[in-house]
mmCIF file of C-alpha atoms in Angstrom:
data_model
loop_
_atom_site.group_PDB
_atom_site.id
_atom_site.type_symbol
_atom_site.label_atom_id
_atom_site.label_comp_id
_atom_site.label_asym_id
_atom_site.label_seq_id
_atom_site.Cartn_x
_atom_site.Cartn_y
_atom_site.Cartn_z
ATOM 1 C CA MET A 1 151.388 56.457 88.483
ATOM 2 C CA LYS A 2 147.946 56.557 90.038
ATOM 3 C CA ASN A 3 146.546 59.922 91.471
ATOM 4 C CA ILE A 4 146.268 59.083 95.284
ATOM 5 C CA TYR A 5 146.882 62.781 97.013
ATOM 6 C CA THR A 6 144.853 65.426 95.516
ATOM 7 C CA GLU A 7 145.071 67.986 98.202
ATOM 8 C CA ASN A 8 148.064 69.423 97.100
ATOM 9 C CA ASN A 9 145.948 73.253 98.486
ATOM 10 C CA CYS A 10 146.384 73.157 95.017
ATOM 11 C CA ASN A 11 149.837 74.318 93.921
ATOM 12 C CA LYS A 12 150.188 75.573 90.548
ATOM 13 C CA PHE A 13 152.900 75.581 88.253
ATOM 14 C CA SER A 14 153.493 76.112 84.459
ATOM 15 C CA ILE A 15 156.593 74.120 81.869
ATOM 16 C CA TYR A 16 157.840 75.309 79.211
ATOM 17 C CA THR A 17 160.009 73.562 76.703
ATOM 18 C CA LEU A 18 162.173 74.458 73.479
ATOM 19 C CA GLY A 19 163.933 71.999 71.107
ATOM 20 C CA CYS A 20 163.579 68.868 70.411
ATOM 21 C CA LYS A 21 161.004 66.268 70.630
ATOM 22 C CA THR A 22 163.093 64.322 73.621
ATOM 23 C CA ASN A 23 162.760 67.464 75.202
ATOM 24 C CA GLN A 24 158.914 67.002 75.094
ATOM 25 C CA SER A 25 158.586 63.957 75.994
ATOM 26 C CA GLU A 26 160.299 64.589 78.634
ATOM 27 C CA SER A 27 158.056 67.737 80.318
ATOM 28 C CA ASP A 28 155.445 65.659 79.283
ATOM 29 C CA PHE A 29 156.262 63.631 82.008
ATOM 30 C CA ILE A 30 156.807 65.705 84.587
ATOM 31 C CA ALA A 31 153.857 68.150 83.730
ATOM 32 C CA GLY A 32 151.939 64.397 84.314
ATOM 33 C CA ASN A 33 153.829 63.211 86.970
ATOM 34 C CA LEU A 34 153.169 66.274 88.879
ATOM 35 C CA MET A 35 149.117 66.879 87.700
ATOM 36 C CA GLU A 36 148.971 63.106 89.205
ATOM 37 C CA ARG A 37 150.489 64.727 92.746
ATOM 38 C CA GLY A 38 147.234 66.965 92.588
ATOM 39 C CA PHE A 39 149.348 70.477 90.753
ATOM 40 C CA LYS A 40 147.718 72.695 88.892
ATOM 41 C CA LEU A 41 148.975 73.775 85.086
ATOM 42 C CA VAL A 42 148.491 76.667 84.429
ATOM 43 C CA ASP A 43 150.949 79.784 81.664
ATOM 44 C CA SER A 44 152.190 81.861 84.013
ATOM 45 C CA VAL A 45 153.241 83.832 80.444
ATOM 46 C CA SER A 46 149.650 84.192 80.049
ATOM 47 C CA GLY A 47 148.930 85.800 83.483
ATOM 48 C CA ASP A 48 148.501 83.047 85.933
ATOM 49 C CA LYS A 49 150.902 83.360 88.670
ATOM 50 C CA PRO A 50 151.828 79.963 89.569
ATOM 51 C CA ASP A 51 154.272 78.766 92.438
ATOM 52 C CA PHE A 52 156.580 76.529 90.011
ATOM 53 C CA VAL A 53 158.008 77.789 86.739
ATOM 54 C CA ILE A 54 159.926 74.576 84.701
ATOM 55 C CA ILE A 55 162.226 76.313 82.054
ATOM 56 C CA ASN A 56 163.379 72.858 79.693
ATOM 57 C CA THR A 57 165.673 74.363 78.003
ATOM 58 C CA CYS A 58 167.478 74.022 74.162
ATOM 59 C CA THR A 59 171.232 74.540 73.338
ATOM 60 C CA VAL A 60 171.750 72.996 69.672
ATOM 61 C CA THR A 61 171.944 76.595 67.520
ATOM 62 C CA GLY A 62 172.811 80.292 68.763
ATOM 63 C CA ALA A 63 169.309 80.627 68.090
ATOM 64 C CA ALA A 64 168.340 78.018 70.788
ATOM 65 C CA ASP A 65 170.398 80.054 73.421
ATOM 66 C CA ARG A 66 168.634 84.034 72.583
ATOM 67 C CA LYS A 67 166.054 82.282 72.797
ATOM 68 C CA THR A 68 166.639 80.516 76.653
ATOM 69 C CA ARG A 69 167.641 83.139 77.351
ATOM 70 C CA GLN A 70 165.033 85.773 76.591
ATOM 71 C CA LEU A 71 162.435 83.047 78.057
ATOM 72 C CA ILE A 72 164.212 82.617 81.792
ATOM 73 C CA ARG A 73 164.829 86.828 81.661
ATOM 74 C CA ARG A 74 160.507 87.102 81.137
ATOM 75 C CA ILE A 75 160.172 84.561 83.232
ATOM 76 C CA LYS A 76 161.617 85.958 86.119
ATOM 77 C CA ASN A 77 160.451 89.716 84.835
ATOM 78 C CA LYS A 78 156.381 88.480 84.656
ATOM 79 C CA ASN A 79 157.019 86.301 88.074
ATOM 80 C CA PRO A 80 159.294 87.793 90.473
ATOM 81 C CA PHE A 81 157.261 84.943 93.755
ATOM 82 C CA SER A 82 157.640 81.787 91.070
ATOM 83 C CA LYS A 83 160.732 79.734 91.564
ATOM 84 C CA LEU A 84 162.502 78.861 88.986
ATOM 85 C CA LEU A 85 163.688 75.625 88.109
ATOM 86 C CA VAL A 86 165.596 75.213 84.885
ATOM 87 C CA THR A 87 166.686 71.532 83.163
ATOM 88 C CA GLY A 88 167.908 70.672 80.108
ATOM 89 C CA CYS A 89 170.986 70.907 77.773
ATOM 90 C CA TYR A 90 171.165 74.952 78.168
ATOM 91 C CA THR A 91 172.349 74.478 81.764
ATOM 92 C CA VAL A 92 174.851 72.301 80.784
ATOM 93 C CA LEU A 93 177.966 74.838 79.655
ATOM 94 C CA ASN A 94 175.782 78.042 80.667
ATOM 95 C CA LYS A 95 176.468 78.098 83.858
ATOM 96 C CA LYS A 96 177.601 81.895 84.386
ATOM 97 C CA PHE A 97 173.905 83.347 83.013
ATOM 98 C CA LEU A 98 171.736 81.708 85.195
ATOM 99 C CA ALA A 99 173.586 81.927 88.345
ATOM 100 C CA ASP A 100 173.850 85.842 87.431
ATOM 101 C CA ASN A 101 170.010 86.191 86.870
ATOM 102 C CA ASN A 102 169.571 84.096 89.812
ATOM 103 C CA VAL A 103 167.576 81.409 88.585
ATOM 104 C CA GLU A 104 166.449 78.983 92.163
ATOM 105 C CA ARG A 105 167.352 75.650 90.901
ATOM 106 C CA VAL A 106 169.509 74.123 87.733
ATOM 107 C CA VAL A 107 168.239 70.450 87.329
ATOM 108 C CA SER A 108 171.124 68.511 84.398
ATOM 109 C CA ASN A 109 169.727 65.959 82.069
ATOM 110 C CA LYS A 110 170.271 63.245 83.979
ATOM 111 C CA ASN A 111 168.249 64.364 86.666
ATOM 112 C CA LYS A 112 165.617 65.233 84.708
ATOM 113 C CA HIS A 113 163.343 62.581 85.729
ATOM 114 C CA LYS A 114 163.915 63.950 89.567
ATOM 115 C CA ILE A 115 162.061 67.210 88.625
ATOM 116 C CA PRO A 116 158.435 66.022 90.180
ATOM 117 C CA ASP A 117 159.694 64.746 93.586
ATOM 118 C CA LEU A 118 161.615 67.908 94.325
ATOM 119 C CA ILE A 119 158.904 70.428 93.509
ATOM 120 C CA TYR A 120 156.651 68.087 95.512
ATOM 121 C CA LYS A 121 159.791 67.959 98.314
ATOM 122 C CA ALA A 122 159.320 72.198 98.365
ATOM 123 C CA ALA A 123 155.222 72.072 98.496
ATOM 124 C CA CYS A 124 155.954 69.558 101.843
ATOM 125 C CA VAL A 125 158.070 71.747 103.072
ATOM 126 C CA GLU A 126 156.234 75.119 102.829
ATOM 127 C CA LYS A 127 152.928 72.837 103.209
ATOM 128 C CA LYS A 128 154.997 72.095 106.873
ATOM 129 C CA SER A 129 156.418 75.629 107.883
ATOM 130 C CA SER A 130 152.527 77.512 107.161
ATOM 131 C CA GLY A 131 150.050 75.038 105.953
ATOM 132 C CA ILE A 132 148.726 77.324 103.007
ATOM 133 C CA LEU A 133 150.558 79.813 100.405
ATOM 134 C CA ALA A 134 151.297 82.841 101.703
ATOM 135 C CA LYS A 135 148.685 85.143 100.430
ATOM 136 C CA ALA A 136 151.870 87.332 99.484
ATOM 137 C CA ARG A 137 153.316 84.239 97.266
ATOM 138 C CA PRO A 138 156.552 83.714 98.837
ATOM 139 C CA VAL A 139 159.499 82.026 97.333
ATOM 140 C CA LEU A 140 159.130 78.457 98.006
ATOM 141 C CA LYS A 141 162.590 77.118 98.981
ATOM 142 C CA PHE A 142 164.188 73.422 97.487
ATOM 143 C CA PRO A 143 165.140 71.728 100.205
ATOM 144 C CA ASP A 144 169.307 70.631 100.050
ATOM 145 C CA LYS A 145 167.385 67.201 102.120
ATOM 146 C CA TYR A 146 165.046 66.782 103.358
ATOM 147 C CA GLU A 147 163.803 63.852 106.063
ATOM 148 C CA GLU A 148 161.019 61.153 105.252
ATOM 149 C CA GLU A 149 160.188 60.697 108.640
ATOM 150 C CA ASN A 150 158.411 64.264 108.235
ATOM 151 C CA LEU A 151 156.062 63.017 105.936
ATOM 152 C CA ASN A 152 152.942 61.349 106.420
ATOM 153 C CA THR A 153 152.252 57.530 104.275
ATOM 154 C CA LYS A 154 150.413 59.550 101.187
ATOM 155 C CA GLU A 155 153.437 62.406 101.465
ATOM 156 C CA LYS A 156 156.520 59.019 101.210
ATOM 157 C CA TYR A 157 154.364 56.881 98.783
ATOM 158 C CA LEU A 158 155.355 60.079 96.781
ATOM 159 C CA LEU A 159 158.290 60.659 97.396
ATOM 160 C CA LYS A 160 159.925 57.633 95.536
ATOM 161 C CA SER A 161 163.475 58.123 95.054
ATOM 162 C CA GLU A 162 163.824 57.262 90.878
ATOM 163 C CA TYR A 163 161.610 57.725 88.232
ATOM 164 C CA GLU A 164 162.001 56.567 85.280
ATOM 165 C CA TYR A 165 160.351 57.965 82.409
ATOM 166 C CA GLU A 166 156.466 56.777 81.538
ATOM 167 C CA SER A 167 154.883 57.841 78.132
ATOM 168 C CA SER A 168 151.780 57.437 79.514
ATOM 169 C CA ASP A 169 151.921 60.667 80.874
ATOM 170 C CA ASN A 170 151.241 61.983 77.332
ATOM 171 C CA TYR A 171 147.862 64.224 78.668
ATOM 172 C CA PHE A 172 148.574 66.169 76.101
ATOM 173 C CA HIS A 173 148.794 65.361 72.347
ATOM 174 C CA SER A 174 146.907 62.665 69.653
ATOM 175 C CA ARG A 175 149.982 61.711 68.832
ATOM 176 C CA ALA A 176 152.301 60.200 71.663
ATOM 177 C CA LEU A 177 155.601 60.798 72.197
ATOM 178 C CA VAL A 178 157.723 57.743 73.687
ATOM 179 C CA LYS A 179 161.571 58.163 74.050
ATOM 180 C CA ILE A 180 163.622 54.955 73.602
ATOM 181 C CA GLN A 181 166.637 56.475 73.408
ATOM 182 C CA ASP A 182 169.360 59.446 75.142
ATOM 183 C CA GLY A 183 172.451 60.368 74.348
ATOM 184 C CA CYS A 184 174.870 60.328 71.307
ATOM 185 C CA GLU A 185 178.754 59.647 71.216
ATOM 186 C CA GLN A 186 179.172 60.047 67.374
ATOM 187 C CA ARG A 187 181.214 63.445 68.514
ATOM 188 C CA CYS A 188 180.408 65.503 65.089
ATOM 189 C CA SER A 189 183.065 68.741 64.781
ATOM 190 C CA TYR A 190 179.842 71.231 64.552
ATOM 191 C CA CYS A 191 177.753 70.012 67.064
ATOM 192 C CA ILE A 192 176.985 70.772 70.953
ATOM 193 C CA VAL A 193 174.854 67.636 71.503
ATOM 194 C CA PRO A 194 177.046 64.802 72.331
ATOM 195 C CA ALA A 195 178.940 67.673 74.942
ATOM 196 C CA VAL A 196 174.916 68.047 77.120
ATOM 197 C CA ARG A 197 173.265 64.406 76.363
ATOM 198 C CA GLY A 198 175.989 62.153 76.801
ATOM 199 C CA GLN A 199 176.283 58.669 76.674
ATOM 200 C CA TYR A 200 173.815 56.201 74.769
ATOM 201 C CA ALA A 201 171.307 55.591 76.849
ATOM 202 C CA SER A 202 168.663 52.879 76.115
ATOM 203 C CA THR A 203 164.919 52.063 77.090
ATOM 204 C CA HIS A 204 164.527 48.268 77.362
ATOM 205 C CA SER A 205 162.145 46.582 74.895
ATOM 206 C CA GLU A 206 159.851 45.081 78.042
ATOM 207 C CA LYS A 207 159.065 48.805 79.227
ATOM 208 C CA LEU A 208 158.550 50.338 76.020
ATOM 209 C CA ILE A 209 155.740 47.656 74.654
ATOM 210 C CA ASN A 210 154.134 48.541 78.125
ATOM 211 C CA GLU A 211 154.570 51.998 77.395
ATOM 212 C CA ILE A 212 152.567 52.089 74.036
ATOM 213 C CA ASP A 213 150.404 49.378 75.369
ATOM 214 C CA THR A 214 149.184 51.546 77.692
ATOM 215 C CA LEU A 215 148.672 54.030 75.214
ATOM 216 C CA VAL A 216 146.747 52.307 73.458
ATOM 217 C CA LYS A 217 144.015 51.830 76.406
ATOM 218 C CA MET A 218 144.632 55.569 76.330
ATOM 219 C CA GLY A 219 142.769 55.547 73.102
ATOM 220 C CA HIS A 220 146.010 56.562 71.005
ATOM 221 C CA GLU A 221 146.615 55.664 67.422
ATOM 222 C CA GLU A 222 149.664 57.220 66.297
ATOM 223 C CA VAL A 223 153.149 56.704 68.873
ATOM 224 C CA ILE A 224 156.381 58.541 67.927
ATOM 225 C CA LEU A 225 159.440 57.133 68.884
ATOM 226 C CA THR A 226 161.955 59.786 70.004
ATOM 227 C CA GLY A 227 165.948 59.725 71.005
ATOM 228 C CA ILE A 228 168.481 61.680 70.215
ATOM 229 C CA HIS A 229 169.959 59.398 68.239
ATOM 230 C CA ILE A 230 167.266 56.733 67.542
ATOM 231 C CA GLY A 231 169.765 55.380 64.888
ATOM 232 C CA LYS A 232 171.449 54.219 68.021
ATOM 233 C CA TYR A 233 168.999 52.889 69.783
ATOM 234 C CA GLY A 234 170.308 49.100 72.245
ATOM 235 C CA ILE A 235 174.092 50.418 71.111
ATOM 236 C CA ASP A 236 174.436 49.555 74.729
ATOM 237 C CA PHE A 237 172.793 46.668 75.462
ATOM 238 C CA SER A 238 173.541 44.404 72.036
ATOM 239 C CA ARG A 239 170.144 45.452 70.731
ATOM 240 C CA ASN A 240 169.627 47.473 67.550
ATOM 241 C CA THR A 241 165.862 48.553 66.584
ATOM 242 C CA ALA A 242 164.801 45.490 64.372
ATOM 243 C CA GLY A 243 165.252 43.572 67.668
ATOM 244 C CA LEU A 244 162.481 45.782 69.077
ATOM 245 C CA LYS A 245 160.545 45.791 66.245
ATOM 246 C CA LYS A 246 160.026 41.751 66.603
ATOM 247 C CA SER A 247 159.624 42.661 70.248
ATOM 248 C CA LEU A 248 156.386 45.444 69.113
ATOM 249 C CA ASN A 249 154.857 42.755 66.685
ATOM 250 C CA GLY A 250 151.372 41.798 68.004
ATOM 251 C CA HIS A 251 151.205 45.722 69.431
ATOM 252 C CA GLY A 252 150.004 47.800 66.389
ATOM 253 C CA THR A 253 151.099 48.159 62.815
ATOM 254 C CA PHE A 254 154.178 50.637 62.356
ATOM 255 C CA GLN A 255 155.529 52.531 60.073
ATOM 256 C CA GLY A 256 158.960 54.505 59.477
ATOM 257 C CA ARG A 257 158.947 58.193 58.215
ATOM 258 C CA ASN A 258 161.410 60.143 56.901
ATOM 259 C CA LEU A 259 164.292 57.479 56.831
ATOM 260 C CA ASN A 260 165.487 58.854 53.756
ATOM 261 C CA LYS A 261 167.860 60.386 54.616
ATOM 262 C CA SER A 262 171.712 58.657 54.713
ATOM 263 C CA GLY A 263 173.687 59.205 57.554
ATOM 264 C CA THR A 264 174.909 56.752 60.768
ATOM 265 C CA GLY A 265 172.741 54.760 62.093
ATOM 266 C CA ILE A 266 168.858 55.744 58.930
ATOM 267 C CA ASP A 267 170.066 51.472 58.063
ATOM 268 C CA ASN A 268 168.462 50.503 61.374
ATOM 269 C CA LEU A 269 165.944 52.665 61.463
ATOM 270 C CA LYS A 270 164.914 51.621 57.959
ATOM 271 C CA ASP A 271 163.961 47.859 59.639
ATOM 272 C CA LEU A 272 160.769 49.380 62.021
ATOM 273 C CA THR A 273 159.335 49.890 58.257
ATOM 274 C CA GLY A 274 160.130 46.392 56.600
#
């Protein structure tokens, strides 16, 4: 997406990520998308006062839950006038804590890609009502519904109903993260991931090729393929990592790392190293 609309009254946002590289790739998408709409990324912990704070959470361990709770409380205490939006795996099984701590908006994993659109709509509502953000920095209201008829042409262009993750939003790392799949259906007795990430969902290789080509043009020399269970890549549309590698031939030199462990799907991952 091109930066075609930057006069956004300098709305500021902060985003914090806990957990895995898949979470990080999703946060990169959210941050990059907002920046392309004219929002400014700031660090609320360091004293900046963002209009919106996004926390992308993790719940895979007790320690992750504790860090998530601590971060939510710290953000609420330090930035009482910021609009807090919490997403990620912690939100699936911990709704009571989020409600008790007055989190303004909770977004599920499956709707995480809609966060830039949601925040942009909230900023548009505030702009329409007051012209600029009040100096007192009132709590902004997330609309449950917002009529596009009230928006100008530029705003309508940016309010697409669906956004897919785009790895071209890797502004923050020399190693670009490309999310190739989501979900896990292994149902291991000790693991909570299937309950919070859902069924397998892979990205088609044609889209991945376009993303990697874009990243190379941006100057990235290393691309990390990430996902919740990448050994099961393509199982939802009869494809595997061997087929993915074949599709990627000619677009770079690929080397697998840390693939000598045993476990479901590891043989498929080794197809990337040949």
